[in-house]
Tab-separated table of C-alpha atoms (C1' of nucleotides) in Angstrom:
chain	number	residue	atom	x	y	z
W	1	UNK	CA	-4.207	25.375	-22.443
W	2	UNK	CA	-7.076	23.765	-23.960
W	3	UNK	CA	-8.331	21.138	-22.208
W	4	UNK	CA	-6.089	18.207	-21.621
W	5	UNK	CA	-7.795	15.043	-23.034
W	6	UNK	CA	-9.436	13.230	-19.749
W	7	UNK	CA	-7.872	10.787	-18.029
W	8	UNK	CA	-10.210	8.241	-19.192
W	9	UNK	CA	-13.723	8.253	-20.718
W	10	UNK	CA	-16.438	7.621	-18.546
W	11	UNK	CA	-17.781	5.596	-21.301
W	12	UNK	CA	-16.598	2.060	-22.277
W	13	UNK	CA	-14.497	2.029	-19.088
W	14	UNK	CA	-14.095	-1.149	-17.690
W	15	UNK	CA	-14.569	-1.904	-13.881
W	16	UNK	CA	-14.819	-4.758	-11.655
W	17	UNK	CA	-11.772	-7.516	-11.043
W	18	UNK	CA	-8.840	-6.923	-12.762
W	19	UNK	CA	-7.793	-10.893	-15.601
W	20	UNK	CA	-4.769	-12.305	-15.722
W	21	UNK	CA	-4.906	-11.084	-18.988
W	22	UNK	CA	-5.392	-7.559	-18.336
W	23	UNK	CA	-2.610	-8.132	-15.863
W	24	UNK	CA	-0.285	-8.941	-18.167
W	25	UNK	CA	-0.776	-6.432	-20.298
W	26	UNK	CA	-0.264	-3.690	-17.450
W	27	UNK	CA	2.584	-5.547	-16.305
W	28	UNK	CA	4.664	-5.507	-19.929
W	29	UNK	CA	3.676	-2.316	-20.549
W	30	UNK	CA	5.180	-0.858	-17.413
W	31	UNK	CA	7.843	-3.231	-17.981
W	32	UNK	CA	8.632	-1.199	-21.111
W	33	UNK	CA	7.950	2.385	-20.001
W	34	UNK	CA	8.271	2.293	-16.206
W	35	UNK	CA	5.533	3.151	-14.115
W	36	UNK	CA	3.880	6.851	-14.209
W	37	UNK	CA	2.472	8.602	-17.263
W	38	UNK	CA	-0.740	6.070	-16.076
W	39	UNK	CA	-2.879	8.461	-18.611
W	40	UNK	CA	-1.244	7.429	-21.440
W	41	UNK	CA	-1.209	3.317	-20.010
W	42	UNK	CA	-5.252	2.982	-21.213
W	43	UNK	CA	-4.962	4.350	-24.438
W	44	UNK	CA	-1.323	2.752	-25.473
W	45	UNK	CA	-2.292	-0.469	-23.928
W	46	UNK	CA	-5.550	-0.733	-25.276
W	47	UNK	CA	-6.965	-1.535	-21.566
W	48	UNK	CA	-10.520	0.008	-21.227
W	49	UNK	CA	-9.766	0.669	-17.962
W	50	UNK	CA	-9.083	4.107	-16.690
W	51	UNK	CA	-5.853	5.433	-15.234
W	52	UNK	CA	-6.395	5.327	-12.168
W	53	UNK	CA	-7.539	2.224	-11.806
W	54	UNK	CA	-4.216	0.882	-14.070
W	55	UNK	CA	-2.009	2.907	-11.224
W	56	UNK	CA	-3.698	1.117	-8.485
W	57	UNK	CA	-3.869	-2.337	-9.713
W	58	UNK	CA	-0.079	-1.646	-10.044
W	59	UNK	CA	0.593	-0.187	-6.902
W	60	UNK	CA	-1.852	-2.055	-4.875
W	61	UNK	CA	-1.442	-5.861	-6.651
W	62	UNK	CA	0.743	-5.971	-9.445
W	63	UNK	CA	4.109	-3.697	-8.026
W	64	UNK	CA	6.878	-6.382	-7.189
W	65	UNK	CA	7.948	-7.193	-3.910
W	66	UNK	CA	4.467	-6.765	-2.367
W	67	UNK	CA	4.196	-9.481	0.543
W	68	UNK	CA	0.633	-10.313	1.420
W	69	UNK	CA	-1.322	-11.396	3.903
W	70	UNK	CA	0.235	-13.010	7.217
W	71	UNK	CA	1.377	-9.659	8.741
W	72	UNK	CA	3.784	-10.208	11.387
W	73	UNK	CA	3.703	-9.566	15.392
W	74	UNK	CA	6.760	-6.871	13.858
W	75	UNK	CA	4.431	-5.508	11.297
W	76	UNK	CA	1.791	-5.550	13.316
W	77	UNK	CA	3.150	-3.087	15.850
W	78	UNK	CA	4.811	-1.168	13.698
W	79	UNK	CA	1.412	-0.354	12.310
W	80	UNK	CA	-0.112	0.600	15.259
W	81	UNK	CA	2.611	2.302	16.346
W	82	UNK	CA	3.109	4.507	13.558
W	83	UNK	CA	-1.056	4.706	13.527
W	84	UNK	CA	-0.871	6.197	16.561
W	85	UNK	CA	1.619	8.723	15.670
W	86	UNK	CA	0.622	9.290	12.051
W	87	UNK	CA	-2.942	8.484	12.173
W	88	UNK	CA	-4.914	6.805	9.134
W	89	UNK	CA	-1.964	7.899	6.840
W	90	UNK	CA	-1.791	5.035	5.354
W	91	UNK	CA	0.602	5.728	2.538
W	92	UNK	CA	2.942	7.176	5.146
W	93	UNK	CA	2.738	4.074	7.479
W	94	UNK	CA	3.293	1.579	4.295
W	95	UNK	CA	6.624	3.900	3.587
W	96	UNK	CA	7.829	2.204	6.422
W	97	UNK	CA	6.351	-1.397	5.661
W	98	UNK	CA	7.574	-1.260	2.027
W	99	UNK	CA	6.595	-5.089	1.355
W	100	UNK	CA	2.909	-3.536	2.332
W	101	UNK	CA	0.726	-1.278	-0.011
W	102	UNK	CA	-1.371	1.392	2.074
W	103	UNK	CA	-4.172	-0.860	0.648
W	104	UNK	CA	-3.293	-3.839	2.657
W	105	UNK	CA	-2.276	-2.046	5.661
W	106	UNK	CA	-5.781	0.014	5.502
W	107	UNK	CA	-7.412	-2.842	5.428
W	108	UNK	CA	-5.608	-4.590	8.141
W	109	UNK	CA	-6.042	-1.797	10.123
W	110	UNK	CA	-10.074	-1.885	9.959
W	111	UNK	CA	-10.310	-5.942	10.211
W	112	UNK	CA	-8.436	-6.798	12.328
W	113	UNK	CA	-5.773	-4.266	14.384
W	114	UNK	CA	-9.074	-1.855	15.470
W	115	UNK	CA	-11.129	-5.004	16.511
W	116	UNK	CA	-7.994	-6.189	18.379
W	117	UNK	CA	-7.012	-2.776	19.906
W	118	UNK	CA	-10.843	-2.647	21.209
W	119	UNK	CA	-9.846	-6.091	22.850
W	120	UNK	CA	-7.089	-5.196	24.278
W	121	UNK	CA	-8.020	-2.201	26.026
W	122	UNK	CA	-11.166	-3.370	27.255
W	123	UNK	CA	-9.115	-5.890	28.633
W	124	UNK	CA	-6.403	-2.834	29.960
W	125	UNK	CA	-9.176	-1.385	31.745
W	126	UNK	CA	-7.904	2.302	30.207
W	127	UNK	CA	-9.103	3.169	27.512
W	128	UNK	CA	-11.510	6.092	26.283
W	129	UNK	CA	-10.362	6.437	22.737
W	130	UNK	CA	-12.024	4.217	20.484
W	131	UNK	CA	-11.929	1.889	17.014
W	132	UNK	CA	-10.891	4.272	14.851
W	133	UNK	CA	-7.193	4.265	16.490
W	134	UNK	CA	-5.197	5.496	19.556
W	135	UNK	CA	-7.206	9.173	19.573
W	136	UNK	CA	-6.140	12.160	21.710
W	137	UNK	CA	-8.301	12.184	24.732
W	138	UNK	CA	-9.137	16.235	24.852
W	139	UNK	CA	-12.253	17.458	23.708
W	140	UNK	CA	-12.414	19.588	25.911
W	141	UNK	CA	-12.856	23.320	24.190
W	142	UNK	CA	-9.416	25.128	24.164
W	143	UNK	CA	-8.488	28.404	23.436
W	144	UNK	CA	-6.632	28.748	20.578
W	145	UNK	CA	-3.054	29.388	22.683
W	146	UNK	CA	-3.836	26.235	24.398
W	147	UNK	CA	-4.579	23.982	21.520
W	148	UNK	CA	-1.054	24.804	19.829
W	149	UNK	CA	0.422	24.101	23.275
W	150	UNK	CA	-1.187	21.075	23.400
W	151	UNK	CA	-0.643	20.590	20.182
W	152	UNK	CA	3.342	20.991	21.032
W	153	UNK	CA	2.621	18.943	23.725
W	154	UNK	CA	1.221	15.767	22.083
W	155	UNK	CA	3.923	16.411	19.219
W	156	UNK	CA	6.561	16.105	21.756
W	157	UNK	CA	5.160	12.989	23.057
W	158	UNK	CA	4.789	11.165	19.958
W	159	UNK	CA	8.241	12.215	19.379
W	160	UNK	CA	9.937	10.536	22.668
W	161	UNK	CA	6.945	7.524	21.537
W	162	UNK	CA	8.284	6.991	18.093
W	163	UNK	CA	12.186	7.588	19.832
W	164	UNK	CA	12.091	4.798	21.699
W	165	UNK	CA	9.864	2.806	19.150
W	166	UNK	CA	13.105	3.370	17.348
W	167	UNK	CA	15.771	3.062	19.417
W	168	UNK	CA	13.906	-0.765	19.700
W	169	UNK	CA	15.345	-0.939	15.979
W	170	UNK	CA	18.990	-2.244	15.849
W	171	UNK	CA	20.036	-0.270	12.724
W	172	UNK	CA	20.995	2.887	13.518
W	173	UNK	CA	20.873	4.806	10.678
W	174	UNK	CA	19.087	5.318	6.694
W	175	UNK	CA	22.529	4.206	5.008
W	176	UNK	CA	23.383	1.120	7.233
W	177	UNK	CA	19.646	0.186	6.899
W	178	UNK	CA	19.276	0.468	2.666
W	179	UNK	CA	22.420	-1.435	3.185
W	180	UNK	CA	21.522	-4.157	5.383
W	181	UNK	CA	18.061	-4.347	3.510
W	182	UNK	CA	19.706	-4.486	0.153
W	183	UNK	CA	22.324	-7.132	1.708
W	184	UNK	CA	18.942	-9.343	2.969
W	185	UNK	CA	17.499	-9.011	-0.055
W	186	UNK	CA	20.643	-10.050	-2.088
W	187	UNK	CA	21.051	-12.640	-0.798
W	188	UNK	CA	18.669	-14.400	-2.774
W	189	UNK	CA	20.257	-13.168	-5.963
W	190	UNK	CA	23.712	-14.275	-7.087
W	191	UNK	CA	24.714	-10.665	-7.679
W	192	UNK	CA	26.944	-8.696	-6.271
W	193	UNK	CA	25.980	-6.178	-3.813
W	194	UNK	CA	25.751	-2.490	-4.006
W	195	UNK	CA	26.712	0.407	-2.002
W	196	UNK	CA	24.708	2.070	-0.008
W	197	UNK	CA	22.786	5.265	-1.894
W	198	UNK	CA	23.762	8.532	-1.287
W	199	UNK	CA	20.762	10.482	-0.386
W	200	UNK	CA	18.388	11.650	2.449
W	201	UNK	CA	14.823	11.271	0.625
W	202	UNK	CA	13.189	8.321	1.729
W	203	UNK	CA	13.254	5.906	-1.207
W	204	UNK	CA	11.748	3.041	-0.667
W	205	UNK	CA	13.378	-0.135	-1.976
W	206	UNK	CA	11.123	-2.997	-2.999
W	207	UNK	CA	12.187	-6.673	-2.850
W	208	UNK	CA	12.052	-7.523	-7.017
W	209	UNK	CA	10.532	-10.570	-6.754
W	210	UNK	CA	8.183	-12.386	-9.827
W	211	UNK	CA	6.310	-13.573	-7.270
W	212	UNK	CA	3.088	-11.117	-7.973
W	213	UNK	CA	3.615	-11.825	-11.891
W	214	UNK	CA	3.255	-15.866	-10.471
W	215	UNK	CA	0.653	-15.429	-8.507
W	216	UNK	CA	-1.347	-13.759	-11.732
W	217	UNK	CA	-0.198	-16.627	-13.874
W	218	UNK	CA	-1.359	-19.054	-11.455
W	219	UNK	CA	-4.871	-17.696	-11.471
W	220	UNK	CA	-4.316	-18.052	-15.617
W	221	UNK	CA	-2.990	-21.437	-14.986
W	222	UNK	CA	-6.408	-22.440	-12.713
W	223	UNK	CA	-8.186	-21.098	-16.342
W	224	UNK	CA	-6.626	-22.741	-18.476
W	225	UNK	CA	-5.920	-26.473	-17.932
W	226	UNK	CA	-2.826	-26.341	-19.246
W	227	UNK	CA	0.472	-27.455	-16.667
W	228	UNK	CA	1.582	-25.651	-14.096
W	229	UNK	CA	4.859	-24.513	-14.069
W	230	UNK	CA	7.421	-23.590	-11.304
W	231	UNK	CA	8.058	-20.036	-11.771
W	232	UNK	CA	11.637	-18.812	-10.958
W	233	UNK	CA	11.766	-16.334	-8.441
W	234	UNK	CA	15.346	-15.324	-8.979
W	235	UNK	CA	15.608	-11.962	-7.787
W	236	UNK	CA	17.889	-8.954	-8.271
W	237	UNK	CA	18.429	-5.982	-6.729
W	238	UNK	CA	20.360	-3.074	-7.784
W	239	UNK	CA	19.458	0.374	-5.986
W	240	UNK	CA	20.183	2.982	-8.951
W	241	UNK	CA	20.444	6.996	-7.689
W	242	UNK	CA	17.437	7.176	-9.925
W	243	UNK	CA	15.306	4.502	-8.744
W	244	UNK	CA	11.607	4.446	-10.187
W	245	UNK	CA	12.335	2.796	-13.286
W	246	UNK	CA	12.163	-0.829	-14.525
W	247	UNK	CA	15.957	-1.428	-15.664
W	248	UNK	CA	14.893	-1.629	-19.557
W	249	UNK	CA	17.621	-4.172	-19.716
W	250	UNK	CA	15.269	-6.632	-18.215
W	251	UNK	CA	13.616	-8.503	-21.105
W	252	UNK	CA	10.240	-9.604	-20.534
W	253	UNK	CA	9.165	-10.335	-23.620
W	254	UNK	CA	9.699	-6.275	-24.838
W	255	UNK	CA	8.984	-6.462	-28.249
W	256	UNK	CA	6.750	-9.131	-28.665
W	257	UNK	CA	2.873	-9.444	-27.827
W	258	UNK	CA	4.066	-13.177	-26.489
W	259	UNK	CA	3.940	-11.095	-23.280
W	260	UNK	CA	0.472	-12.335	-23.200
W	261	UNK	CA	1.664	-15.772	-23.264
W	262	UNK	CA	1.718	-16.862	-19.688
W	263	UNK	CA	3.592	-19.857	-19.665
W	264	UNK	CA	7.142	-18.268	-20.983
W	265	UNK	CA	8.769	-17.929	-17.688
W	266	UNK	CA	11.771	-17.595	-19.034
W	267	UNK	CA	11.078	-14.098	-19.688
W	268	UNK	CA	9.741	-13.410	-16.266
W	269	UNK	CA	12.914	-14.514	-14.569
W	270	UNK	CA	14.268	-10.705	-13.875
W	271	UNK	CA	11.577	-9.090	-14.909
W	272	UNK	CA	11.550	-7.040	-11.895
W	273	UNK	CA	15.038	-5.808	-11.861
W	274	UNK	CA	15.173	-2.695	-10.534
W	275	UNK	CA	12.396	-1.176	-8.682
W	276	UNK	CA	12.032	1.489	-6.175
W	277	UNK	CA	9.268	3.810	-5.178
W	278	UNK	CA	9.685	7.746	-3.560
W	279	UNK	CA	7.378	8.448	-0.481
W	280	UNK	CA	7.684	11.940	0.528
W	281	UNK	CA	6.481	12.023	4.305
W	282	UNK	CA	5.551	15.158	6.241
W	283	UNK	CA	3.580	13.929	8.504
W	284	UNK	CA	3.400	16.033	11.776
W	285	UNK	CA	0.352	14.763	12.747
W	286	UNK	CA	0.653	13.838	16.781
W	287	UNK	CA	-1.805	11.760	18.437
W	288	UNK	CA	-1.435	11.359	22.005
W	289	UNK	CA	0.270	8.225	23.659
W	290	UNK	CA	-0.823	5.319	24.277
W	291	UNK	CA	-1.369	3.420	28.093
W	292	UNK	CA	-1.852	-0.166	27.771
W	293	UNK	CA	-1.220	-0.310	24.424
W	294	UNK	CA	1.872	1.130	25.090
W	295	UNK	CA	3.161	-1.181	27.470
W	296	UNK	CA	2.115	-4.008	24.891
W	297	UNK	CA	4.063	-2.395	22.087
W	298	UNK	CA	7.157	-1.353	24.255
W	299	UNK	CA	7.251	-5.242	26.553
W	300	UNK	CA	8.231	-6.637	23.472
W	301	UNK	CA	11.941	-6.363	23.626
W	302	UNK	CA	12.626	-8.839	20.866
W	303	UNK	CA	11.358	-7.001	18.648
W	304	UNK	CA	14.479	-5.848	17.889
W	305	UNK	CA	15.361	-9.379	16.690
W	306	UNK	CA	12.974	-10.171	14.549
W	307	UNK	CA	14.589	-8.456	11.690
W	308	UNK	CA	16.774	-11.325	11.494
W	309	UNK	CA	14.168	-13.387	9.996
W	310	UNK	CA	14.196	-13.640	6.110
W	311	UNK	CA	10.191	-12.982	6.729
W	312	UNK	CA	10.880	-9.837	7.998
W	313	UNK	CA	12.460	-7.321	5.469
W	314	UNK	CA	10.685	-4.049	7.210
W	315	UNK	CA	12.221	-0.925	7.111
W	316	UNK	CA	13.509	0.004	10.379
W	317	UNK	CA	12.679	3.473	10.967
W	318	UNK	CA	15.669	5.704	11.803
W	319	UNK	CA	15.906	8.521	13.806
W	320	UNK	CA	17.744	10.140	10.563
W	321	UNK	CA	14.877	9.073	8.757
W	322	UNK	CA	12.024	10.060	10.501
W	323	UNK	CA	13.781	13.584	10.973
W	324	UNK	CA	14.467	14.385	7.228
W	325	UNK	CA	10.632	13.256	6.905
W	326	UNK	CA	9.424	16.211	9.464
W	327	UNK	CA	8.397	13.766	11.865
W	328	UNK	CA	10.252	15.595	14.476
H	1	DA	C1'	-26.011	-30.419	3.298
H	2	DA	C1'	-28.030	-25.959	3.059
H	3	DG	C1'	-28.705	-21.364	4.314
H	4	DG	C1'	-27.369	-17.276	6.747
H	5	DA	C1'	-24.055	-14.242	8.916
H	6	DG	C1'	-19.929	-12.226	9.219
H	7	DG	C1'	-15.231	-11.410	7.576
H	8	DC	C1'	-12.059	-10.148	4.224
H	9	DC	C1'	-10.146	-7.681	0.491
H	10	DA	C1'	-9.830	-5.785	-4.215
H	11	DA	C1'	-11.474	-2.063	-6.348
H	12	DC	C1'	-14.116	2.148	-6.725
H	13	DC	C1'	-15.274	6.906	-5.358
H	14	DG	C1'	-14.495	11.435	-4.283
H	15	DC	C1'	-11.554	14.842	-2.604
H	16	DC	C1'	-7.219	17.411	-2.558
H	17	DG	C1'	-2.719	19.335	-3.806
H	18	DC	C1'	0.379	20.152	-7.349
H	19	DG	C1'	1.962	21.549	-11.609
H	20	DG	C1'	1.580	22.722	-16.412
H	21	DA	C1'	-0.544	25.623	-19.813
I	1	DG	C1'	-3.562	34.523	-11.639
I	2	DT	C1'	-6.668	31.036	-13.170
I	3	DC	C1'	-8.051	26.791	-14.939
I	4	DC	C1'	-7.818	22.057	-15.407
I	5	DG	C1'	-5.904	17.447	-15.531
I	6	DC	C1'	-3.103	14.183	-13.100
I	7	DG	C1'	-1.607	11.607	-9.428
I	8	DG	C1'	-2.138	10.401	-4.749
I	9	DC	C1'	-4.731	9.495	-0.776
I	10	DG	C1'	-8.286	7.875	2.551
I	11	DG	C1'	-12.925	6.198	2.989
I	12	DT	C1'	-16.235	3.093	1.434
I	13	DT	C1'	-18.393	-0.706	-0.907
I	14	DG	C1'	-19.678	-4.954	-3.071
I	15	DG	C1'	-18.754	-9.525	-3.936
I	16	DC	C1'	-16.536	-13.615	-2.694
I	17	DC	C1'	-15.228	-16.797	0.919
I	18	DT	C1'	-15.443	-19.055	5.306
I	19	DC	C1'	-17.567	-20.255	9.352
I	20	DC	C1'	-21.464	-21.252	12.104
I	21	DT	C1'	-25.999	-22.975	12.986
DNA sequence: AAGGAGGCCAACCGCCGCGGA
DNA sequence: GTCCGCGGCGGTTGGCCTCCT
């Protein structure tokens, strides 16, 4: 067909830091239509920002139930972990830190976990791959029979790796995980729990929390003189087959442009209702093992127990899992 | 207290795969 | 089958912040 209309004119396009106010104004409208479509987001919101950068101050900042900063011994393994066995996939490794946007984790990754890894194996003596992660050690020139063996090879070692990564984890399987997870996460909200879903894809449940609508407020609050208020953080979870969507039963301020009105908390209690995100994995990427880093990872036996903290809501990767992703 | 250096992170850029026309 | 836009991803950057001298 003739030329779709451009995602967003290169002319009159905002850039720079995302206001409050612009915020807002994402946040209500994907409040009202659900995330996606982010074409249409500039030109129905009246945002001059393109759509891109609407879907990643979403994804990246705005999307409920993003924890930042503070990443945990737990999350900080699991990073390098899956690093090594996934490389710089970041959107794959934040599937399995769901609190985490690929953003964060990225940037994690290249302040601090590289600068630490560099540490650590100076200090382990081993060695020979450098910053840029736990790299396979062969550069040697192989023929092209070799490579896939070795190839096989390091795929079957980042198998047994991730394995027993996993079989660190205490739940056992997808199912008693979302349910666990959802349990954890319910238990901040007076409602009821709900079953376990029915499926093998890897949806990826997020906390609903207003804590990232707060946090946006707050920076409108240090604006604007006017009192601070306590925002509510009463959160509820329901996992629906569908997941993806905003329940539109929530009512943050729906029909009226009061949405831009930050101090109406009322109608941020529940906003996020109902939010889940799909992550379709196929990684098969296998980077060779890991020596000293390994025993660092693998020594910690309470990892295991960490889950138990509130802090902690990380999805534990399951063998099921990871297998209906292509890992193995 | 002031200036410089380095760190951190939000956001941009450019590429790629997919899907619709 | 081809074209083109969209959405997603990873790499990079620029500006703000903190720490050090």
């Amino acid at each position: 067909m003739m030329g779709r209309p451009p995602c967003c004119d290169k002319i009159g396009v905002k850039k720079g830091p995302w206001t409050p106010e612009e915020d807002i104004i994402l946040v209500s409208y994907i409040q009202e239509h659900g995330p996606g479509n982010w074409r249409s987001v500039p030109t129905n919101t009246g945002l001059l920002r393109c759509s891109k950068s609407c879907r990643l101050r979403w994804t990246n900042y705005l999307r409920p139930g993003i924890k930042r900063g503070n990443f945990t011994d737990h999350e900080e393994k699991m990073i390098i972990h899956l690093q090594a066995l996934l490389g710089n996939r970041w959107a794959a490794i934040a599937s399995y830190l769901p609190q985490r946007t690929d953003n964060d984790i990225k940037n994690y990754w290249n302040t601090h976990l590289k600068k630490k890894l560099r540490k650590m194996q100076s200090l382990g003596g081993g060695g020979g791959s450098e910053g840029s992660g736990v790299q396979s050690q062969s550069n040697t020139t192989l023929s092209k029979g070799q490579w896939e063996r070795r190839l096989q090879t390091d795929i079957h070692t980042a198998k047994k790796a991730l394995c027993e990564a996993l079989s660190l984890e205490k739940k056992p399987n997808l199912e008693e995980y979302y349910y666990n997870n959802n349990l954890k996460i319910l238990q901040e909200s007076p409602t009821a729990p709900t079953p376990p879903p029915q499926t093998t894809t890897t949806t990826t449940t997020y906390a609903s929390s207003a804590e990232n609508i707060a946090r946006l407020l707050e920076n409108w609050m240090k604006k604007s003189p006017t009192k601070s208020s306590e925002i509510t953080t009463t959160t509820q979870v329901c996992m629906s087959e569908e997941g993806s969507q905003i329940s539109a039963t929530n009512n943050y301020n729906n029909n009226s442009p009061d949405h831009q009105k930050p101090n109406n908390n009322n109608n941020l209690e529940g906003f996020f209702n109902n939010y889940s995100s799909h992550s379709t994995t196929n990684d098969q990427e296998a980077v060779v093992p890991l020596t000293f880093l390994e025993k660092w990872l693998f020594d910690d036996a309470a990892l295991a127990h960490v889950h138990d903290d509130d802090d902690h809501q990380l999805i534990s990767v399951s063998l099921d899992e990871a297998q209906s992703e292509g890992l193995f």
